[in-house]
CSV table of C-alpha atoms and ligand atoms in Angstrom, one decimal:
chain,number,residue,atom,x,y,z
T,1,MET,CA,172.8,108.4,155.9
T,2,LEU,CA,171.5,110.5,153.0
T,3,GLU,CA,169.7,113.6,154.2
T,4,LEU,CA,168.5,116.6,152.2
T,5,GLN,CA,168.4,119.7,154.3
T,6,ASN,CA,166.3,122.6,153.1
T,7,ILE,CA,167.2,122.2,149.4
T,8,SER,CA,165.9,124.9,147.1
T,9,LYS,CA,166.4,125.5,143.4
T,10,SER,CA,164.8,128.0,141.2
T,11,PHE,CA,164.8,128.4,137.4
T,12,GLY,CA,164.2,132.1,136.8
T,13,GLY,CA,161.0,132.7,138.8
T,14,LEU,CA,160.0,129.1,139.0
T,15,LYS,CA,160.7,127.4,142.3
T,16,ALA,CA,161.4,123.9,141.2
T,17,THR,CA,162.2,122.7,144.7
T,18,GLN,CA,161.5,124.8,147.8
T,19,ASN,CA,163.1,124.0,151.2
T,20,VAL,CA,162.8,120.3,150.8
T,21,SER,CA,164.1,118.3,153.8
T,22,VAL,CA,164.1,114.5,153.5
T,23,ASN,CA,166.0,111.8,155.3
T,24,PHE,CA,166.7,108.5,153.5
T,25,PRO,CA,168.0,106.1,156.2
T,26,GLU,CA,170.5,103.4,155.5
T,27,GLY,CA,169.0,100.4,153.9
T,28,SER,CA,165.6,102.0,153.3
T,29,LEU,CA,163.4,101.7,150.2
T,30,ASN,CA,161.8,105.1,149.3
T,31,ALA,CA,159.5,106.4,146.7
T,32,VAL,CA,159.2,110.0,145.6
T,33,ILE,CA,155.9,110.8,144.0
T,34,GLY,CA,154.0,113.9,142.8
T,35,PRO,CA,152.5,115.4,139.7
T,36,ASN,CA,154.4,116.2,136.5
T,37,GLY,CA,156.6,119.2,137.1
T,38,ALA,CA,156.6,118.8,140.9
T,39,GLY,CA,160.3,118.9,141.0
T,40,LYS,CA,161.1,115.2,141.4
T,41,THR,CA,163.8,115.0,138.8
T,42,THR,CA,165.2,118.3,139.9
T,43,LEU,CA,165.6,116.9,143.4
T,44,PHE,CA,167.5,113.9,142.0
T,45,ASN,CA,169.7,116.3,139.9
T,46,GLN,CA,170.7,118.1,143.1
T,47,ILE,CA,171.6,114.9,144.9
T,48,THR,CA,173.8,113.7,142.0
T,49,GLY,CA,175.6,117.0,141.4
T,50,ARG,CA,174.1,117.6,138.0
T,51,LEU,CA,172.5,120.7,139.5
T,52,THR,CA,173.8,122.8,142.4
T,53,PRO,CA,171.1,123.9,144.9
T,54,ASP,CA,170.6,127.6,145.4
T,55,SER,CA,170.6,126.8,149.2
T,56,GLY,CA,170.5,123.8,151.5
T,57,LYS,CA,172.7,120.8,152.0
T,58,VAL,CA,172.9,117.2,150.7
T,59,MET,CA,174.4,115.3,153.6
T,60,PHE,CA,175.8,111.9,152.9
T,61,ASP,CA,177.7,109.9,155.5
T,62,GLY,CA,178.5,113.1,157.4
T,63,GLN,CA,179.7,115.1,154.3
T,64,ASN,CA,177.9,117.8,152.3
T,65,LEU,CA,177.8,116.8,148.7
T,66,VAL,CA,176.8,120.2,147.4
T,67,GLY,CA,179.4,121.6,145.0
T,68,ARG,CA,180.9,118.2,144.2
T,69,SER,CA,181.0,117.0,140.6
T,70,SER,CA,178.7,114.1,139.5
T,71,LEU,CA,181.7,111.9,139.3
T,72,SER,CA,182.7,112.7,142.9
T,73,VAL,CA,179.2,112.0,144.1
T,74,THR,CA,179.2,108.7,142.2
T,75,ARG,CA,182.5,107.7,143.8
T,76,ALA,CA,181.1,108.6,147.2
T,77,GLY,CA,178.5,105.9,146.5
T,78,VAL,CA,175.4,107.8,145.4
T,79,VAL,CA,174.6,106.4,141.9
T,80,ARG,CA,171.8,107.0,139.5
T,81,ALA,CA,170.6,104.4,137.1
T,82,PHE,CA,171.6,105.6,133.7
T,83,GLN,CA,168.2,106.0,132.0
T,84,VAL,CA,169.8,105.5,128.6
T,85,ALA,CA,168.4,102.4,127.1
T,86,ALA,CA,171.5,100.5,126.1
T,87,LEU,CA,174.3,102.8,127.0
T,88,PHE,CA,176.7,100.7,124.8
T,89,PRO,CA,174.3,99.5,122.1
T,90,THR,CA,176.8,97.4,120.3
T,91,LEU,CA,178.3,95.7,123.3
T,92,THR,CA,176.8,92.6,124.8
T,93,VAL,CA,175.3,92.6,128.3
T,94,ARG,CA,178.5,91.0,129.7
T,95,GLU,CA,180.8,93.5,127.9
T,96,SER,CA,178.7,96.5,129.0
T,97,LEU,CA,178.6,95.4,132.6
T,98,ALA,CA,182.3,94.5,132.6
T,99,ALA,CA,183.2,97.9,131.1
T,100,ALA,CA,181.3,99.7,133.9
T,101,VAL,CA,183.0,97.6,136.5
T,102,THR,CA,186.4,98.4,135.0
T,103,SER,CA,185.6,102.1,134.9
T,104,ARG,CA,184.6,102.1,138.5
T,105,ARG,CA,187.9,100.3,139.5
T,106,LYS,CA,190.0,102.7,137.6
T,107,GLY,CA,188.0,105.6,139.1
T,108,SER,CA,187.4,106.9,135.6
T,109,TRP,CA,184.4,107.5,133.4
T,110,GLU,CA,186.3,106.6,130.4
T,111,MET,CA,184.5,103.3,129.6
T,112,PHE,CA,185.8,102.7,126.1
T,113,GLY,CA,188.9,101.1,124.7
T,114,ARG,CA,189.7,98.9,127.6
T,115,PHE,CA,189.7,95.1,127.7
T,116,PRO,CA,187.8,94.2,130.8
T,117,SER,CA,189.8,91.9,133.1
T,118,LEU,CA,188.6,88.4,133.9
T,119,THR,CA,187.5,89.6,137.4
T,120,ALA,CA,185.5,92.4,135.9
T,121,GLU,CA,183.7,89.8,133.8
T,122,LYS,CA,183.1,87.7,136.9
T,123,ARG,CA,181.5,90.7,138.6
T,124,ALA,CA,179.5,91.4,135.4
T,125,GLU,CA,178.1,87.8,135.7
T,126,GLU,CA,177.2,88.3,139.3
T,127,ILE,CA,175.3,91.5,138.5
T,128,ALA,CA,173.5,89.8,135.6
T,129,GLU,CA,172.5,87.1,138.0
T,130,MET,CA,171.2,89.5,140.6
T,131,LEU,CA,168.9,90.9,137.9
T,132,GLY,CA,167.9,87.5,136.5
T,133,MET,CA,169.7,88.3,133.2
T,134,GLU,CA,172.3,85.6,133.3
T,135,ASP,CA,170.8,83.9,130.3
T,136,ARG,CA,171.2,87.1,128.3
T,137,LEU,CA,174.9,87.9,129.0
T,138,HIS,CA,175.8,87.2,125.3
T,139,VAL,CA,173.0,89.4,123.9
T,140,VAL,CA,174.0,92.6,122.2
T,141,SER,CA,172.4,95.5,124.2
T,142,LYS,CA,170.4,97.0,121.4
T,143,GLU,CA,168.7,93.7,120.7
T,144,LEU,CA,167.3,93.5,124.3
T,145,SER,CA,163.7,94.1,125.0
T,146,HIS,CA,162.9,97.6,126.4
T,147,GLY,CA,162.4,96.1,129.8
T,148,ASP,CA,165.8,94.3,129.7
T,149,GLN,CA,167.5,97.5,128.5
T,150,LYS,CA,166.1,99.2,131.6
T,151,LEU,CA,167.3,96.4,133.8
T,152,LEU,CA,170.7,96.7,132.2
T,153,ASP,CA,170.7,100.4,133.1
T,154,ILE,CA,170.2,99.4,136.7
T,155,GLY,CA,173.0,96.8,136.3
T,156,LEU,CA,175.4,99.4,135.0
T,157,ALA,CA,174.6,101.5,138.1
T,158,LEU,CA,175.2,98.4,140.3
T,159,ALA,CA,178.6,97.9,138.6
T,160,LEU,CA,179.6,101.3,140.2
T,161,ASP,CA,179.1,99.8,143.7
T,162,PRO,CA,176.5,102.1,145.0
T,163,LYS,CA,175.4,102.6,148.6
T,164,VAL,CA,172.5,104.6,147.4
T,165,LEU,CA,170.7,103.8,144.2
T,166,LEU,CA,168.5,106.5,142.6
T,167,MET,CA,166.0,105.5,139.9
T,168,ASP,CA,163.9,108.1,138.0
T,169,GLU,CA,160.8,106.3,136.7
T,170,PRO,CA,162.4,102.8,136.2
T,171,THR,CA,159.1,101.5,134.8
T,172,ALA,CA,158.4,104.3,132.3
T,173,GLY,CA,157.1,103.1,129.0
T,174,MET,CA,156.4,99.6,130.2
T,175,GLY,CA,153.2,97.6,130.0
T,176,PRO,CA,151.7,96.4,133.3
T,177,ASP,CA,153.2,92.9,133.3
T,178,GLU,CA,156.7,94.2,132.4
T,179,ARG,CA,156.4,96.9,135.0
T,180,TRP,CA,155.7,94.4,137.8
T,181,ARG,CA,158.5,92.1,136.6
T,182,MET,CA,160.8,95.1,136.8
T,183,ILE,CA,159.7,96.2,140.2
T,184,ASP,CA,159.8,92.7,141.7
T,185,LYS,CA,163.5,92.6,140.6
T,186,VAL,CA,164.2,96.0,142.2
T,187,HIS,CA,162.5,94.8,145.4
T,188,ALA,CA,164.6,91.5,145.4
T,189,LEU,CA,167.7,93.6,144.8
T,190,TRP,CA,167.0,95.8,147.7
T,191,LYS,CA,166.4,92.9,150.0
T,192,SER,CA,169.5,91.0,149.0
T,193,GLN,CA,172.1,93.8,148.5
T,194,ASN,CA,171.9,96.1,151.6
T,195,LEU,CA,171.2,99.1,149.4
T,196,THR,CA,169.4,102.3,150.1
T,197,ILE,CA,167.0,102.9,147.2
T,198,VAL,CA,165.1,106.0,146.2
T,199,PHE,CA,162.8,105.8,143.1
T,200,ILE,CA,160.5,108.1,141.4
T,201,GLU,CA,157.3,106.4,140.2
T,202,HIS,CA,153.9,107.4,138.9
T,203,ASP,CA,152.2,104.0,139.3
T,204,MET,CA,150.6,104.2,142.7
T,205,ASP,CA,149.9,100.5,142.9
T,206,ILE,CA,153.6,99.9,142.7
T,207,VAL,CA,154.5,102.7,145.2
T,208,PHE,CA,152.0,101.6,147.8
T,209,LYS,CA,153.0,97.9,147.4
T,210,ILE,CA,156.8,98.2,147.8
T,211,ALA,CA,157.9,101.6,149.3
T,212,GLN,CA,158.6,101.7,153.0
T,213,THR,CA,158.4,105.5,153.0
T,214,ILE,CA,156.7,107.7,150.4
T,215,HIS,CA,157.7,111.3,149.9
T,216,VAL,CA,155.2,113.5,148.1
T,217,LEU,CA,156.3,116.6,146.2
T,218,CYS,CA,153.9,119.2,144.9
T,219,TYR,CA,154.9,122.5,143.3
T,220,GLY,CA,158.5,122.0,144.5
T,221,ALA,CA,157.5,121.6,148.1
T,222,LEU,CA,157.4,118.4,150.2
T,223,LEU,CA,153.8,117.9,151.0
T,224,ALA,CA,154.2,114.7,153.2
T,225,SER,CA,156.4,111.8,154.0
T,226,GLY,CA,155.0,108.6,155.4
T,227,THR,CA,154.1,104.9,155.0
T,228,ALA,CA,151.6,103.8,152.4
T,229,ASP,CA,148.8,103.9,154.9
T,230,GLU,CA,149.7,107.3,156.1
T,231,ILE,CA,150.0,108.7,152.6
T,232,ARG,CA,146.8,107.1,151.4
T,233,ALA,CA,144.9,108.7,154.4
T,234,ASN,CA,146.6,112.1,154.1
T,235,GLN,CA,143.9,114.6,153.0
T,236,GLU,CA,146.4,117.1,151.6
T,237,VAL,CA,147.9,114.4,149.4
T,238,ILE,CA,144.5,113.2,148.3
T,239,ASP,CA,143.5,116.7,147.3
T,240,ALA,CA,146.8,117.6,145.6
T,241,TYR,CA,147.6,114.3,143.8
T,242,LEU,CA,145.8,111.1,144.6
T,243,GLY,CA,142.3,112.4,144.5
T,244,SER,CA,141.5,112.5,141.7
T,245,ASP,CA,140.0,112.6,138.3
T,246,HIS,CA,142.9,114.7,137.2
T,247,HIS,CA,145.5,112.1,137.8
T,248,THR,CA,145.7,108.6,136.3
T,249,VAL,CA,148.4,106.4,135.0
T,250,ARG,CA,148.3,104.9,131.5
T,251,ASP,CA,151.0,102.8,130.0
T,252,GLY,CA,153.4,104.1,132.7
T,253,LYS,CA,152.8,107.7,131.9
T,254,GLU,CA,150.9,110.1,133.9
T,255,VAL,CA,147.9,111.5,132.1
T,256,ARG,CA,146.3,114.7,133.3
T,257,ALA,CA,142.8,115.6,132.2
N,1,ADP,N1,167.0,123.0,133.5
N,1,ADP,C1,165.8,123.6,133.7
N,1,ADP,N2,165.6,124.8,133.3
N,1,ADP,C2,164.4,125.4,133.5
N,1,ADP,N3,163.3,124.8,134.1
N,1,ADP,C3,163.5,123.6,134.5
N,1,ADP,C4,164.7,122.9,134.3
N,1,ADP,N4,164.6,121.6,134.8
N,1,ADP,C5,163.3,121.5,135.3
N,1,ADP,N5,162.6,122.7,135.1
N,1,ADP,C6,161.3,123.0,135.5
N,1,ADP,O1,161.2,122.8,136.9
N,1,ADP,C7,159.9,122.1,137.2
N,1,ADP,C8,160.2,120.8,137.9
N,1,ADP,O2,160.7,119.9,136.8
N,1,ADP,P1,161.0,118.4,137.1
N,1,ADP,O3,161.9,118.3,138.3
N,1,ADP,O4,161.5,117.8,135.9
N,1,ADP,O5,159.6,117.8,137.5
N,1,ADP,P2,159.2,116.3,137.7
N,1,ADP,O6,160.4,115.4,137.5
N,1,ADP,O7,158.5,116.2,139.0
N,1,ADP,O8,158.1,116.0,136.6
N,1,ADP,C9,159.2,122.1,135.9
N,1,ADP,O9,158.3,123.2,135.8
N,1,ADP,C10,160.2,122.1,134.9
N,1,ADP,O10,159.8,122.7,133.7
N,2,MG,MG1,160.8,113.9,136.2
């Protein structure tokens, strides 16, 4: 359903992604991994319309998304979690989610200055429940813990009715316990919501535990795609990334010696 065909993007002389072809089947749970600077975020930016590939196609439900605006891509159903802890810092969880639901329904990004309808609030409550945040609906976003703010970012994406949900390092900056709580929720969401999920993640324990398919980027090129067992056993991946004394994860951040 979402298929990248020979996507390339250079910044000056730097080939940030080179001829990357990946298929994300409907309903699949995918991880994208690779060292810092491998081109993972650049790949997402080309899917969401933030960047236009120099060449290649982003096929989604039979249409090429290349050249469309971010808004148009979102409306088509490919949505990225916001990555802004507490997008509406002074609104409560309920108000934030309801505003996003309303903006989606109006087909507009203008999320301010509207009174969410009752039904938007109902949908907001459903989303909070999906994320296990129903007891925090009344909490002002900026007062939430870091982990809950990241969950709310995912909730805001869900409010836009995605078919494909993209998450760039959803567990960044979290301690181990918080990270697992987050990822368990993402996994439960995937199981219950018929979503296609693609997430970028440095924590290999998480990736190997939950991803159906893992795609490895290295210097902008796709090194391998496969199951956890296949990726663990892939010598090229071991040499380039997993090896490795030069790659560890500490506090959710990749540390290179
Ligand atoms: N807008 C940009 N302009 C110039 N160089 C960029 C830009 N975005 C990313 N890069 C470079 O492209 C490479 C890939 O970056 P990125 O996709 O952020 O990697 P990753 O997410 O895998 O860490 C890096 O060398 C980065 O510095
Ligand atoms: Mg990145």
